[in-house]
Amino acid sequence: MVGGYQVIPNLVLLLQNKLRLSSHQLVILLNLSMHWWKKGDLPFVRPSTMAKRMGISRRTVERQLKTLCDMGLVQRKWLPQSTQTSATIGYDLTGLVLRIERMRPAEAKSTKVAERINRLRAIERPTPVKT
């Protein structure tokens, strides 16, 4: 665990086929989420960096990123200029998050997973305060 770890919702993996994600696209999403530390801060990582990690060409990563954008799962956004980084493009994963949230838990083909998701959703909803 010295290299760090990340928490990925199981549904990303369980619904890979239903989301129509290729293996390359899934690994690109994992690379992007690896750089997503805070909800409001968009991850930024160069396609060339992902390509080296994956053992594929930069151009292949760029094509797959475009496809993910066309699918509505990722959105490229200009980053504000910062003295901390030279990155100009960030990747917004809100489309992926929303797509997974909209999919029915039963699509995970696991009743135990569906039950856990429903329990978590019930916990996350704040109860109205009566005044």
XYZ file of C-alpha atoms in Angstrom, residues 4 22 49 61 119 125 130-131:
8
model
C -1.350 4.600 -2.320
C -13.729 -0.817 -23.314
C 1.439 9.998 -18.706
C -5.379 7.617 -25.032
C -29.277 1.176 2.299
C -30.658 11.356 2.417
C -39.519 19.741 11.715
C -39.869 23.219 13.133
